[in-house]
JSON list of C-alpha atoms and ligand atoms in Angstrom, two decimals:
[
{"chain": "K", "resi": 1, "resn": "MET", "atom": "CA", "xyz": [108.76, 84.70, 107.54]},
{"chain": "K", "resi": 2, "resn": "LYS", "atom": "CA", "xyz": [110.84, 87.56, 108.94]},
{"chain": "K", "resi": 3, "resn": "GLN", "atom": "CA", "xyz": [109.73, 89.80, 111.76]},
{"chain": "K", "resi": 4, "resn": "PHE", "atom": "CA", "xyz": [111.00, 93.34, 112.34]},
{"chain": "K", "resi": 5, "resn": "THR", "atom": "CA", "xyz": [110.73, 95.80, 115.20]},
{"chain": "K", "resi": 6, "resn": "ILE", "atom": "CA", "xyz": [110.14, 99.44, 114.42]},
{"chain": "K", "resi": 7, "resn": "LYS", "atom": "CA", "xyz": [110.10, 102.33, 116.91]},
{"chain": "K", "resi": 8, "resn": "THR", "atom": "CA", "xyz": [107.74, 105.16, 116.09]},
{"chain": "K", "resi": 9, "resn": "ASN", "atom": "CA", "xyz": [108.22, 108.69, 117.39]},
{"chain": "K", "resi": 10, "resn": "ALA", "atom": "CA", "xyz": [104.88, 110.46, 117.05]},
{"chain": "K", "resi": 11, "resn": "ARG", "atom": "CA", "xyz": [101.15, 109.80, 117.22]},
{"chain": "K", "resi": 12, "resn": "SER", "atom": "CA", "xyz": [100.99, 109.81, 113.43]},
{"chain": "K", "resi": 13, "resn": "GLU", "atom": "CA", "xyz": [104.01, 109.02, 111.33]},
{"chain": "K", "resi": 14, "resn": "MET", "atom": "CA", "xyz": [104.99, 107.35, 108.05]},
{"chain": "K", "resi": 15, "resn": "ILE", "atom": "CA", "xyz": [108.36, 105.59, 108.12]},
{"chain": "K", "resi": 16, "resn": "ASP", "atom": "CA", "xyz": [110.05, 104.42, 104.91]},
{"chain": "K", "resi": 17, "resn": "ILE", "atom": "CA", "xyz": [110.85, 100.70, 105.34]},
{"chain": "K", "resi": 18, "resn": "THR", "atom": "CA", "xyz": [111.84, 100.01, 101.72]},
{"chain": "K", "resi": 19, "resn": "GLY", "atom": "CA", "xyz": [115.55, 99.73, 102.55]},
{"chain": "K", "resi": 20, "resn": "ARG", "atom": "CA", "xyz": [114.93, 97.10, 105.24]},
{"chain": "K", "resi": 21, "resn": "ILE", "atom": "CA", "xyz": [112.74, 95.12, 102.85]},
{"chain": "K", "resi": 22, "resn": "ARG", "atom": "CA", "xyz": [115.31, 95.34, 100.03]},
{"chain": "K", "resi": 23, "resn": "SER", "atom": "CA", "xyz": [118.21, 94.18, 102.23]},
{"chain": "K", "resi": 24, "resn": "THR", "atom": "CA", "xyz": [116.14, 91.29, 103.60]},
{"chain": "K", "resi": 25, "resn": "LEU", "atom": "CA", "xyz": [115.17, 90.33, 100.06]},
{"chain": "K", "resi": 26, "resn": "ALA", "atom": "CA", "xyz": [118.85, 90.38, 99.04]},
{"chain": "K", "resi": 27, "resn": "GLU", "atom": "CA", "xyz": [119.76, 88.11, 102.00]},
{"chain": "K", "resi": 28, "resn": "SER", "atom": "CA", "xyz": [116.97, 85.69, 101.05]},
{"chain": "K", "resi": 29, "resn": "GLY", "atom": "CA", "xyz": [118.48, 85.07, 97.62]},
{"chain": "K", "resi": 30, "resn": "ILE", "atom": "CA", "xyz": [115.03, 85.05, 96.02]},
{"chain": "K", "resi": 31, "resn": "ARG", "atom": "CA", "xyz": [115.17, 86.30, 92.43]},
{"chain": "K", "resi": 32, "resn": "ASN", "atom": "CA", "xyz": [111.56, 86.27, 91.27]},
{"chain": "K", "resi": 33, "resn": "GLY", "atom": "CA", "xyz": [108.27, 86.04, 93.11]},
{"chain": "K", "resi": 34, "resn": "LEU", "atom": "CA", "xyz": [106.24, 88.08, 95.55]},
{"chain": "K", "resi": 35, "resn": "CYS", "atom": "CA", "xyz": [106.92, 90.03, 98.72]},
{"chain": "K", "resi": 36, "resn": "CYS", "atom": "CA", "xyz": [104.14, 90.39, 101.27]},
{"chain": "K", "resi": 37, "resn": "VAL", "atom": "CA", "xyz": [104.47, 93.07, 103.95]},
{"chain": "K", "resi": 38, "resn": "PHE", "atom": "CA", "xyz": [102.07, 92.64, 106.87]},
{"chain": "K", "resi": 39, "resn": "VAL", "atom": "CA", "xyz": [101.45, 94.89, 109.87]},
{"chain": "K", "resi": 40, "resn": "PRO", "atom": "CA", "xyz": [99.97, 92.92, 112.83]},
{"chain": "K", "resi": 41, "resn": "HIS", "atom": "CA", "xyz": [98.39, 95.93, 114.56]},
{"chain": "K", "resi": 42, "resn": "THR", "atom": "CA", "xyz": [94.91, 97.47, 114.64]},
{"chain": "K", "resi": 43, "resn": "THR", "atom": "CA", "xyz": [96.12, 101.08, 114.88]},
{"chain": "K", "resi": 44, "resn": "ALA", "atom": "CA", "xyz": [98.96, 100.99, 112.35]},
{"chain": "K", "resi": 45, "resn": "ALA", "atom": "CA", "xyz": [99.14, 100.14, 108.64]},
{"chain": "K", "resi": 46, "resn": "VAL", "atom": "CA", "xyz": [101.35, 99.87, 105.57]},
{"chain": "K", "resi": 47, "resn": "THR", "atom": "CA", "xyz": [101.12, 101.74, 102.29]},
{"chain": "K", "resi": 48, "resn": "ILE", "atom": "CA", "xyz": [103.07, 102.53, 99.14]},
{"chain": "K", "resi": 49, "resn": "ASN", "atom": "CA", "xyz": [103.61, 106.14, 98.11]},
{"chain": "K", "resi": 50, "resn": "GLU", "atom": "CA", "xyz": [106.19, 108.79, 97.27]},
{"chain": "K", "resi": 51, "resn": "ASN", "atom": "CA", "xyz": [109.33, 109.15, 99.37]},
{"chain": "K", "resi": 52, "resn": "ALA", "atom": "CA", "xyz": [111.19, 111.68, 97.19]},
{"chain": "K", "resi": 53, "resn": "ASP", "atom": "CA", "xyz": [109.27, 114.65, 98.59]},
{"chain": "K", "resi": 54, "resn": "PRO", "atom": "CA", "xyz": [108.72, 114.41, 102.37]},
{"chain": "K", "resi": 55, "resn": "SER", "atom": "CA", "xyz": [105.71, 116.72, 102.05]},
{"chain": "K", "resi": 56, "resn": "VAL", "atom": "CA", "xyz": [103.76, 113.84, 100.43]},
{"chain": "K", "resi": 57, "resn": "PRO", "atom": "CA", "xyz": [103.57, 111.67, 103.58]},
{"chain": "K", "resi": 58, "resn": "ARG", "atom": "CA", "xyz": [103.04, 114.86, 105.62]},
{"chain": "K", "resi": 59, "resn": "ASP", "atom": "CA", "xyz": [100.02, 115.76, 103.47]},
{"chain": "K", "resi": 60, "resn": "ILE", "atom": "CA", "xyz": [98.64, 112.22, 103.64]},
{"chain": "K", "resi": 61, "resn": "LEU", "atom": "CA", "xyz": [98.80, 112.28, 107.45]},
{"chain": "K", "resi": 62, "resn": "LYS", "atom": "CA", "xyz": [97.34, 115.81, 107.60]},
{"chain": "K", "resi": 63, "resn": "GLU", "atom": "CA", "xyz": [94.37, 114.96, 105.40]},
{"chain": "K", "resi": 64, "resn": "LEU", "atom": "CA", "xyz": [93.72, 111.68, 107.24]},
{"chain": "K", "resi": 65, "resn": "ASP", "atom": "CA", "xyz": [93.62, 113.75, 110.45]},
{"chain": "K", "resi": 66, "resn": "LYS", "atom": "CA", "xyz": [91.08, 116.11, 108.88]},
{"chain": "K", "resi": 67, "resn": "ALA", "atom": "CA", "xyz": [88.90, 113.29, 107.56]},
{"chain": "K", "resi": 68, "resn": "ILE", "atom": "CA", "xyz": [89.12, 111.28, 110.79]},
{"chain": "K", "resi": 69, "resn": "PRO", "atom": "CA", "xyz": [89.56, 113.64, 113.75]},
{"chain": "K", "resi": 70, "resn": "TRP", "atom": "CA", "xyz": [91.07, 112.28, 116.97]},
{"chain": "K", "resi": 71, "resn": "ASN", "atom": "CA", "xyz": [88.01, 113.34, 119.01]},
{"chain": "K", "resi": 72, "resn": "ASP", "atom": "CA", "xyz": [84.60, 112.75, 117.46]},
{"chain": "K", "resi": 73, "resn": "ASN", "atom": "CA", "xyz": [82.27, 111.20, 120.03]},
{"chain": "K", "resi": 74, "resn": "TYR", "atom": "CA", "xyz": [83.48, 107.69, 119.22]},
{"chain": "K", "resi": 75, "resn": "SER", "atom": "CA", "xyz": [82.00, 104.71, 121.10]},
{"chain": "K", "resi": 76, "resn": "HIS", "atom": "CA", "xyz": [85.32, 102.85, 121.60]},
{"chain": "K", "resi": 77, "resn": "THR", "atom": "CA", "xyz": [86.33, 103.73, 125.17]},
{"chain": "K", "resi": 78, "resn": "GLU", "atom": "CA", "xyz": [90.08, 103.24, 124.66]},
{"chain": "K", "resi": 79, "resn": "GLY", "atom": "CA", "xyz": [90.16, 106.70, 123.05]},
{"chain": "K", "resi": 80, "resn": "ASN", "atom": "CA", "xyz": [91.97, 105.72, 119.87]},
{"chain": "K", "resi": 81, "resn": "SER", "atom": "CA", "xyz": [89.10, 105.09, 117.45]},
{"chain": "K", "resi": 82, "resn": "ALA", "atom": "CA", "xyz": [90.59, 107.45, 114.88]},
{"chain": "K", "resi": 83, "resn": "ALA", "atom": "CA", "xyz": [93.71, 105.26, 114.75]},
{"chain": "K", "resi": 84, "resn": "HIS", "atom": "CA", "xyz": [91.61, 102.11, 114.28]},
{"chain": "K", "resi": 85, "resn": "ILE", "atom": "CA", "xyz": [89.68, 103.70, 111.41]},
{"chain": "K", "resi": 86, "resn": "LYS", "atom": "CA", "xyz": [92.85, 104.96, 109.68]},
{"chain": "K", "resi": 87, "resn": "SER", "atom": "CA", "xyz": [94.39, 101.48, 110.04]},
{"chain": "K", "resi": 88, "resn": "SER", "atom": "CA", "xyz": [91.45, 99.92, 108.21]},
{"chain": "K", "resi": 89, "resn": "LEU", "atom": "CA", "xyz": [91.38, 102.58, 105.50]},
{"chain": "K", "resi": 90, "resn": "VAL", "atom": "CA", "xyz": [95.10, 102.37, 104.75]},
{"chain": "K", "resi": 91, "resn": "GLY", "atom": "CA", "xyz": [95.31, 98.59, 105.21]},
{"chain": "K", "resi": 92, "resn": "ALA", "atom": "CA", "xyz": [97.39, 95.99, 107.01]},
{"chain": "K", "resi": 93, "resn": "SER", "atom": "CA", "xyz": [99.30, 94.56, 104.05]},
{"chain": "K", "resi": 94, "resn": "GLU", "atom": "CA", "xyz": [100.95, 95.28, 100.71]},
{"chain": "K", "resi": 95, "resn": "THR", "atom": "CA", "xyz": [102.17, 92.87, 98.06]},
{"chain": "K", "resi": 96, "resn": "VAL", "atom": "CA", "xyz": [105.09, 93.84, 95.82]},
{"chain": "K", "resi": 97, "resn": "ILE", "atom": "CA", "xyz": [106.35, 91.87, 92.81]},
{"chain": "K", "resi": 98, "resn": "VAL", "atom": "CA", "xyz": [109.98, 90.68, 93.01]},
{"chain": "K", "resi": 99, "resn": "LYS", "atom": "CA", "xyz": [111.91, 90.60, 89.73]},
{"chain": "K", "resi": 100, "resn": "ASN", "atom": "CA", "xyz": [115.63, 89.90, 89.27]},
{"chain": "K", "resi": 101, "resn": "GLY", "atom": "CA", "xyz": [116.20, 90.06, 93.02]},
{"chain": "K", "resi": 102, "resn": "ASP", "atom": "CA", "xyz": [114.64, 93.49, 93.48]},
{"chain": "K", "resi": 103, "resn": "LEU", "atom": "CA", "xyz": [111.26, 94.95, 94.38]},
{"chain": "K", "resi": 104, "resn": "VAL", "atom": "CA", "xyz": [109.29, 96.17, 91.39]},
{"chain": "K", "resi": 105, "resn": "LEU", "atom": "CA", "xyz": [108.43, 99.69, 92.53]},
{"chain": "K", "resi": 106, "resn": "GLY", "atom": "CA", "xyz": [107.83, 102.83, 90.50]},
{"chain": "K", "resi": 107, "resn": "THR", "atom": "CA", "xyz": [110.57, 105.48, 90.45]},
{"chain": "K", "resi": 108, "resn": "TRP", "atom": "CA", "xyz": [108.98, 107.49, 93.26]},
{"chain": "K", "resi": 109, "resn": "GLN", "atom": "CA", "xyz": [107.40, 104.64, 95.19]},
{"chain": "K", "resi": 110, "resn": "ALA", "atom": "CA", "xyz": [108.44, 103.50, 98.65]},
{"chain": "K", "resi": 111, "resn": "VAL", "atom": "CA", "xyz": [106.87, 101.23, 101.25]},
{"chain": "K", "resi": 112, "resn": "PHE", "atom": "CA", "xyz": [105.85, 103.10, 104.40]},
{"chain": "K", "resi": 113, "resn": "PHE", "atom": "CA", "xyz": [105.01, 101.79, 107.84]},
{"chain": "K", "resi": 114, "resn": "CYS", "atom": "CA", "xyz": [102.13, 103.98, 109.04]},
{"chain": "K", "resi": 115, "resn": "GLU", "atom": "CA", "xyz": [101.77, 104.75, 112.73]},
{"chain": "K", "resi": 116, "resn": "PHE", "atom": "CA", "xyz": [98.42, 106.15, 113.86]},
{"chain": "K", "resi": 117, "resn": "ASP", "atom": "CA", "xyz": [98.62, 105.77, 117.66]},
{"chain": "K", "resi": 118, "resn": "GLY", "atom": "CA", "xyz": [102.25, 106.23, 118.59]},
{"chain": "K", "resi": 119, "resn": "PRO", "atom": "CA", "xyz": [104.82, 106.58, 119.75]},
{"chain": "K", "resi": 120, "resn": "ARG", "atom": "CA", "xyz": [105.18, 102.84, 120.27]},
{"chain": "K", "resi": 121, "resn": "THR", "atom": "CA", "xyz": [107.40, 99.90, 119.50]},
{"chain": "K", "resi": 122, "resn": "ARG", "atom": "CA", "xyz": [105.75, 98.10, 116.59]},
{"chain": "K", "resi": 123, "resn": "ARG", "atom": "CA", "xyz": [106.31, 95.10, 114.35]},
{"chain": "K", "resi": 124, "resn": "PHE", "atom": "CA", "xyz": [105.99, 94.31, 110.70]},
{"chain": "K", "resi": 125, "resn": "LEU", "atom": "CA", "xyz": [106.32, 90.96, 108.95]},
{"chain": "K", "resi": 126, "resn": "LEU", "atom": "CA", "xyz": [107.80, 90.01, 105.60]},
{"chain": "K", "resi": 127, "resn": "LYS", "atom": "CA", "xyz": [107.08, 86.88, 103.61]},
{"chain": "K", "resi": 128, "resn": "PHE", "atom": "CA", "xyz": [108.70, 86.13, 100.27]},
{"chain": "K", "resi": 129, "resn": "LEU", "atom": "CA", "xyz": [107.16, 83.68, 97.83]},
{"chain": "K", "resi": 130, "resn": "SER", "atom": "CA", "xyz": [109.60, 82.36, 95.25]},
{"chain": "K", "resi": 131, "resn": "GLU", "atom": "CA", "xyz": [108.40, 81.72, 91.70]},
{"chain": "F", "resi": 1, "resn": "ZN", "atom": "ZN1", "xyz": [91.57, 100.90, 120.65]}
]
């Protein structure tokens, strides 16, 4: 298992981590199998979506904010319930197939670390399973 640190810069942010995953996969020497990306936080997440047009992650974050407003009479006294809810909706892990030493992603797909209660220093974990 590999652990990475990631610094986020805003309350809500999507950071493309595909390059870090690809270079770690290359170092591992694994040719075929699975890659699991896990985010060990309750107010962050990981997702796969388009990185070609930066307005796509912007729209995702904007609509999540509309659906789950920061202030909405939540019971959780820490004041970050919206971030907890977004984390559960988006999810804490993604699994990507590894083929011929590379991630099998669609042309426009990238893996994004999703911050919902930043800025903070966060972590994500990678585990490769070889076929
Ligand atoms: Zn909380």
